[in-house]
Coordinates of C-alpha atoms in Angstrom, one line a residue:
M18 CA 82.8 97.3 143.1
D19 CA 86.5 96.8 143.7
S20 CA 85.7 94.2 146.4
I21 CA 83.6 92.3 143.9
R22 CA 86.3 92.3 141.2
Q23 CA 88.9 91.2 143.8
A24 CA 86.6 88.4 145.0
L25 CA 86.2 87.2 141.4
Q26 CA 90.0 87.3 140.9
A27 CA 90.5 85.3 144.1
I28 CA 87.9 82.6 142.8
D29 CA 89.7 82.5 139.5
A30 CA 93.1 82.0 141.2
A31 CA 91.7 79.4 143.5
Q32 CA 90.4 77.4 140.5
Q33 CA 93.8 77.5 138.8
Q34 CA 95.4 76.4 142.2
L35 CA 92.9 73.5 142.4
H36 CA 93.5 72.4 138.9
Q37 CA 97.3 72.4 139.5
A38 CA 96.9 70.5 142.7
V39 CA 94.8 67.8 141.1
H40 CA 97.3 67.4 138.2
T41 CA 100.1 67.2 140.7
A42 CA 98.2 64.6 142.7
R43 CA 97.8 62.6 139.5
A44 CA 101.4 62.9 138.6
Q45 CA 102.3 61.5 142.0
G46 CA 100.2 58.4 141.4
H47 CA 97.1 59.3 143.3
S48 CA 93.8 57.6 141.9
W49 CA 90.7 59.4 140.7
A50 CA 88.9 57.7 143.7
E51 CA 91.4 59.5 146.1
I52 CA 91.1 62.8 144.4
G53 CA 87.3 62.5 144.4
T54 CA 87.2 61.7 148.1
A55 CA 89.5 64.8 148.7
L56 CA 87.1 66.9 146.6
G57 CA 83.9 65.4 148.1
V58 CA 82.8 64.0 144.7
S59 CA 82.8 60.6 142.9
R60 CA 85.9 59.6 141.0
Q61 CA 83.9 59.9 137.8
A62 CA 83.0 63.5 138.7
A63 CA 86.7 64.2 139.6
F64 CA 87.7 62.7 136.3
K65 CA 85.1 64.5 134.3
R66 CA 86.2 67.8 135.7
F67 CA 89.9 67.5 135.7
G68 CA 90.7 64.4 133.6
K69 CA 92.3 64.6 130.0
P70 CA 90.8 61.7 128.3
V71 CA 92.3 60.6 124.9
N72 CA 90.7 59.0 122.0
P73 CA 91.8 55.3 122.2
Y74 CA 92.1 55.1 118.5
T75 CA 93.9 58.2 117.6
G76 CA 95.7 59.1 120.9
E77 CA 94.4 62.7 120.4
P78 CA 92.9 64.5 123.4
M79 CA 89.1 64.5 123.5
P80 CA 87.6 67.9 123.4
A81 CA 86.1 69.4 126.5
R82 CA 83.2 71.6 126.7
P83 CA 81.9 74.1 129.3
T84 CA 79.4 72.7 131.7
S85 CA 77.4 76.0 131.1
T86 CA 76.7 74.5 127.6
I87 CA 74.9 71.6 129.3
T88 CA 73.0 73.8 131.6
T89 CA 71.9 76.1 128.8
L90 CA 70.9 73.3 126.5
T91 CA 68.9 71.6 129.4
E92 CA 66.8 74.7 130.1
K93 CA 66.4 75.4 126.3
L94 CA 65.0 71.9 125.9
F95 CA 62.4 72.1 128.4
N96 CA 61.3 75.7 127.4
L97 CA 61.0 74.4 123.7
I98 CA 58.9 71.5 125.0
N99 CA 56.7 73.8 126.9
E100 CA 56.3 76.0 123.9
G101 CA 55.5 73.0 121.6
D102 CA 58.3 73.8 119.3
W103 CA 58.8 70.2 118.1
E104 CA 61.1 71.0 115.1
K105 CA 63.7 72.7 117.4
V106 CA 63.2 69.9 120.0
T107 CA 63.9 67.3 117.3
E108 CA 67.1 69.2 116.1
L109 CA 68.5 68.9 119.7
I110 CA 68.0 65.1 119.8
H111 CA 70.6 62.6 118.3
P112 CA 69.2 61.1 115.0
E113 CA 69.5 57.6 116.4
D114 CA 67.1 58.5 119.3
R115 CA 64.5 60.6 117.5
A116 CA 62.2 57.6 116.9
E117 CA 62.1 56.8 120.6
L118 CA 62.1 60.5 121.7
S119 CA 59.4 61.5 119.1
P120 CA 57.4 64.7 119.5
E121 CA 54.4 62.6 120.4
V122 CA 56.2 60.8 123.1
I123 CA 57.6 63.9 124.6
R124 CA 54.2 65.8 124.3
D125 CA 52.2 63.1 125.9
A126 CA 54.6 63.0 128.9
W127 CA 54.6 66.8 129.2
I128 CA 50.7 66.8 129.1
A129 CA 50.6 64.2 131.9
T130 CA 53.0 66.2 134.0
A131 CA 51.1 69.4 133.5
S132 CA 47.8 67.6 134.3
D133 CA 49.2 66.7 137.7
Y134 CA 51.0 70.0 138.5
G135 CA 49.5 72.8 136.3
T136 CA 51.3 75.4 134.2
F137 CA 55.1 75.3 133.8
T138 CA 56.7 78.3 135.4
G139 CA 60.4 77.6 134.5
C140 CA 63.6 75.8 135.2
H141 CA 65.6 76.4 138.4
D142 CA 68.9 75.3 139.9
T143 CA 70.1 73.7 136.7
I144 CA 73.4 71.9 136.9
A145 CA 75.6 69.6 134.8
T146 CA 76.7 66.4 136.3
T147 CA 77.6 62.8 135.3
A148 CA 75.3 59.9 134.5
S149 CA 74.0 58.1 137.7
T150 CA 71.2 55.6 138.2
K151 CA 70.9 56.9 141.8
N152 CA 69.4 60.2 140.6
G153 CA 72.8 62.0 141.2
T154 CA 72.8 65.7 141.4
E155 CA 76.5 66.1 142.2
P156 CA 77.3 69.3 140.1
L157 CA 80.3 69.8 137.9
D158 CA 81.8 73.1 137.2
G159 CA 84.3 74.0 134.5
E160 CA 84.6 71.7 131.5
I161 CA 83.4 68.2 130.8
T162 CA 84.1 65.5 128.3
G163 CA 82.1 62.6 127.0
L164 CA 78.6 61.9 128.3
A165 CA 77.1 64.6 130.5
V166 CA 73.7 65.0 132.2
G167 CA 71.8 68.3 132.7
V168 CA 69.5 68.3 135.8
T169 CA 67.1 71.0 136.4
T170 CA 64.1 71.6 138.8
L171 CA 61.0 72.0 136.7
R172 CA 58.7 74.2 138.4
F173 CA 55.0 74.1 137.8
E174 CA 52.2 76.1 139.6
A175 CA 51.4 73.2 141.9
G176 CA 54.6 71.3 142.3
E177 CA 58.1 70.4 141.0
Y178 CA 59.7 67.6 139.1
L179 CA 63.3 66.9 138.2
G180 CA 64.2 67.0 134.5
R181 CA 67.3 65.0 133.5
V182 CA 68.8 65.2 130.0
A183 CA 71.7 63.0 128.8
F184 CA 74.0 64.6 126.2
D185 CA 76.6 62.9 124.1
R186 CA 80.1 64.4 123.5
T187 CA 78.6 66.5 120.7
N188 CA 75.9 67.9 122.8
L189 CA 73.1 66.0 121.2
I190 CA 70.4 64.6 123.4
K191 CA 70.4 60.8 124.1
G192 CA 67.8 60.7 126.7
I193 CA 65.2 62.8 128.6
Y194 CA 63.8 61.7 131.9
I195 CA 61.4 63.5 134.1
V196 CA 61.1 62.1 137.7
P197 CA 59.7 63.3 141.0
T198 CA 62.1 65.4 143.0
D199 CA 62.4 62.7 145.7
A200 CA 63.1 59.8 143.2
T201 CA 66.0 57.7 144.3
E202 CA 66.7 56.0 140.9
T203 CA 66.8 57.0 137.3
F204 CA 67.9 55.4 134.0
F205 CA 70.9 57.9 133.8

């Protein structure tokens, strides 16, 4: 058990070292594109993970939230859809988007998916990422600001789909998209 605790401490120390290295690189004038390349991610993903955006009107830092919030809400949404709990599904959706993402629209899409693939068995490999029209699945860890996308593999008894959920900065849903796992383009 000591080796597990030591490994966890090493991970925490490495995360702190990485954050410091990124902030040092920014202070030295390196762009988010350069930092993203060094990290093996897009510049937006690097900024979402390490950037400190400020509100352009108040100058105040924008609050970050854990990426685990996005993954938890993504799985919660699809489980609620599968259970048919439309009241709770609706509560998760931004009021401006509730007409377009009505229970009837979501239910019909879910029924169509189940008719092709059978009974839903759960969400797997859920990540938080940034919006991408190229069906991006580049995971972000730590904290995120602004728009975030939860991506999960929706497993059914006879196949899988990807579920993509766009969340605004207050963690309300702005979009839901179910695509084949091999899709190359999405709306977000």
